[in-house]
Amino acid sequence: MKGRGEKITMLTAYDYTMARIVDEAGIDIILVGDSASNVMAGHQTTLPITLEQMIYHTECVVRAAERSLIVADLPFMSYQVTDTGALKSAGRMMKEAGAHAVKLEGGAVVVPAIRKIVDAGIPVMGHLGLTPQSIYKFGTYKVRATESREADQLLQDARSLQEAGCFSIVLEKIPASLAGQVTASLDIPTIGIGAGQGCDGQVLVTHDMLGLNKDFSPRFIRRYADLHTVMTDAIHSYQSDVKKGLFPDKSEQYG
Ligand code: KIV
């Protein structure tokens, strides 16, 4: 697709019902993101979600998807301790959950783990820029690599990930000009989130782009629907009908 200049679409899903809708809509890649930690479990960060929980979410998505490529995030501490541990985690994600590929965060420091996973025949997607699993190292969710030293490092990391065998790299919240430069310098596709138009594809958290969260609105999210309002209105209508004895009516009951 990169070769053809065709943009790649990626959206998150963590459960069967959402994955079915995303898959049927024709999205190229479903990401079972560790953003499940925030979106599904209500944690402040992605750090608490476990490998077992990510395997569960991935299994649910795998049952639903018939055509999309399914990439599953390896959660915090499931690949950083040892390279063998990283391979074991990736192997579980493929064997137990049925993922088609795994994603992990970081640059040169995770290259040995990536090599080990790729050598075992498991496709790996990288993730550079804002890497939410390192939030306590950086301290903020601000745009990354705005200064030349960090930008040069990111460019170098992207090349190292490609060389290590990654089939694609997510670029999160970096200047559009840098994302464009990284994209042009790689053979593998980049998938951007808050990284501008120059990437080979785009990813958003589905709950964000559907407007299911009212309180989270960074500039990189475009809301394609306002499902928070749609759902709240529907729930209010149901509540009112039940209270007034209007639901169920005769056609909605038996005998
Ligand atoms: O976990 C996630 O949803 C992600 C995307 C934001 C790229 O990693």
mmCIF file with all atom_site columns, C-alpha atoms and ligand atoms in Angstrom, residues 10 12 14 31 33-36 73 103 105 127 170 172 193 203 205, ligand 1:
data_model
loop_
_atom_site.group_PDB
_atom_site.id
_atom_site.type_symbol
_atom_site.label_atom_id
_atom_site.label_alt_id
_atom_site.label_comp_id
_atom_site.label_asym_id
_atom_site.label_entity_id
_atom_site.label_seq_id
_atom_site.pdbx_PDB_ins_code
_atom_site.Cartn_x
_atom_site.Cartn_y
_atom_site.Cartn_z
_atom_site.occupancy
_atom_site.B_iso_or_equiv
_atom_site.pdbx_formal_charge
_atom_site.auth_seq_id
_atom_site.auth_comp_id
_atom_site.auth_asym_id
_atom_site.auth_atom_id
_atom_site.pdbx_PDB_model_num
ATOM   1  C CA . MET A 1 10  ? -6.056  1.564  11.523 1.00 0.00 ? 10  MET A CA 1
ATOM   2  C CA . THR A 1 12  ? -8.591  0.277  17.872 1.00 0.00 ? 12  THR A CA 1
ATOM   3  C CA . TYR A 1 14  ? -10.938 -4.317 22.412 1.00 0.00 ? 14  TYR A CA 1
ATOM   4  C CA . LEU A 1 31  ? -5.174  -2.462 16.848 1.00 0.00 ? 31  LEU A CA 1
ATOM   5  C CA . GLY A 1 33  ? -4.205  -1.230 21.907 1.00 0.00 ? 33  GLY A CA 1
ATOM   6  C CA . ASP A 1 34  ? -3.114  -1.154 25.502 1.00 0.00 ? 34  ASP A CA 1
ATOM   7  C CA . SER A 1 35  ? -5.256  1.997  25.552 1.00 0.00 ? 35  SER A CA 1
ATOM   8  C CA . ALA A 1 36  ? -7.770  -0.657 26.697 1.00 0.00 ? 36  ALA A CA 1
ATOM   9  C CA . ASP A 1 73  ? -0.057  -4.354 21.921 1.00 0.00 ? 73  ASP A CA 1
ATOM   10 C CA . LYS A 1 103 ? 3.237   -3.903 18.652 1.00 0.00 ? 103 LYS A CA 1
ATOM   11 C CA . GLU A 1 105 ? 7.037   0.758  22.179 1.00 0.00 ? 105 GLU A CA 1
ATOM   12 C CA . HIS A 1 127 ? 5.906   2.652  18.162 1.00 0.00 ? 127 HIS A CA 1
ATOM   13 C CA . VAL A 1 170 ? 3.357   3.984  14.714 1.00 0.00 ? 170 VAL A CA 1
ATOM   14 C CA . GLU A 1 172 ? 2.577   9.261  17.947 1.00 0.00 ? 172 GLU A CA 1
ATOM   15 C CA . ILE A 1 193 ? -1.569  9.548  15.422 1.00 0.00 ? 193 ILE A CA 1
ATOM   16 C CA . VAL A 1 203 ? -4.741  5.467  13.560 1.00 0.00 ? 203 VAL A CA 1
ATOM   17 C CA . VAL A 1 205 ? -8.765  5.265  19.214 1.00 0.00 ? 205 VAL A CA 1
HETATM 18 O O1 . KIV B 2 .   ? -2.862  1.712  22.610 1.00 0.00 ? 1   KIV B O1 1
HETATM 19 C C1 . KIV B 2 .   ? -3.214  2.356  21.607 1.00 0.00 ? 1   KIV B C1 1
HETATM 20 O O2 . KIV B 2 .   ? -4.399  2.592  21.352 1.00 0.00 ? 1   KIV B O2 1
HETATM 21 C C2 . KIV B 2 .   ? -2.166  2.854  20.728 1.00 0.00 ? 1   KIV B C2 1
HETATM 22 C C3 . KIV B 2 .   ? -2.552  3.850  19.681 1.00 0.00 ? 1   KIV B C3 1
HETATM 23 C C4 . KIV B 2 .   ? -2.816  5.167  20.296 1.00 0.00 ? 1   KIV B C4 1
HETATM 24 C C5 . KIV B 2 .   ? -1.558  3.934  18.597 1.00 0.00 ? 1   KIV B C5 1
HETATM 25 O O3 . KIV B 2 .   ? -1.038  2.492  20.866 1.00 0.00 ? 1   KIV B O3 1
#
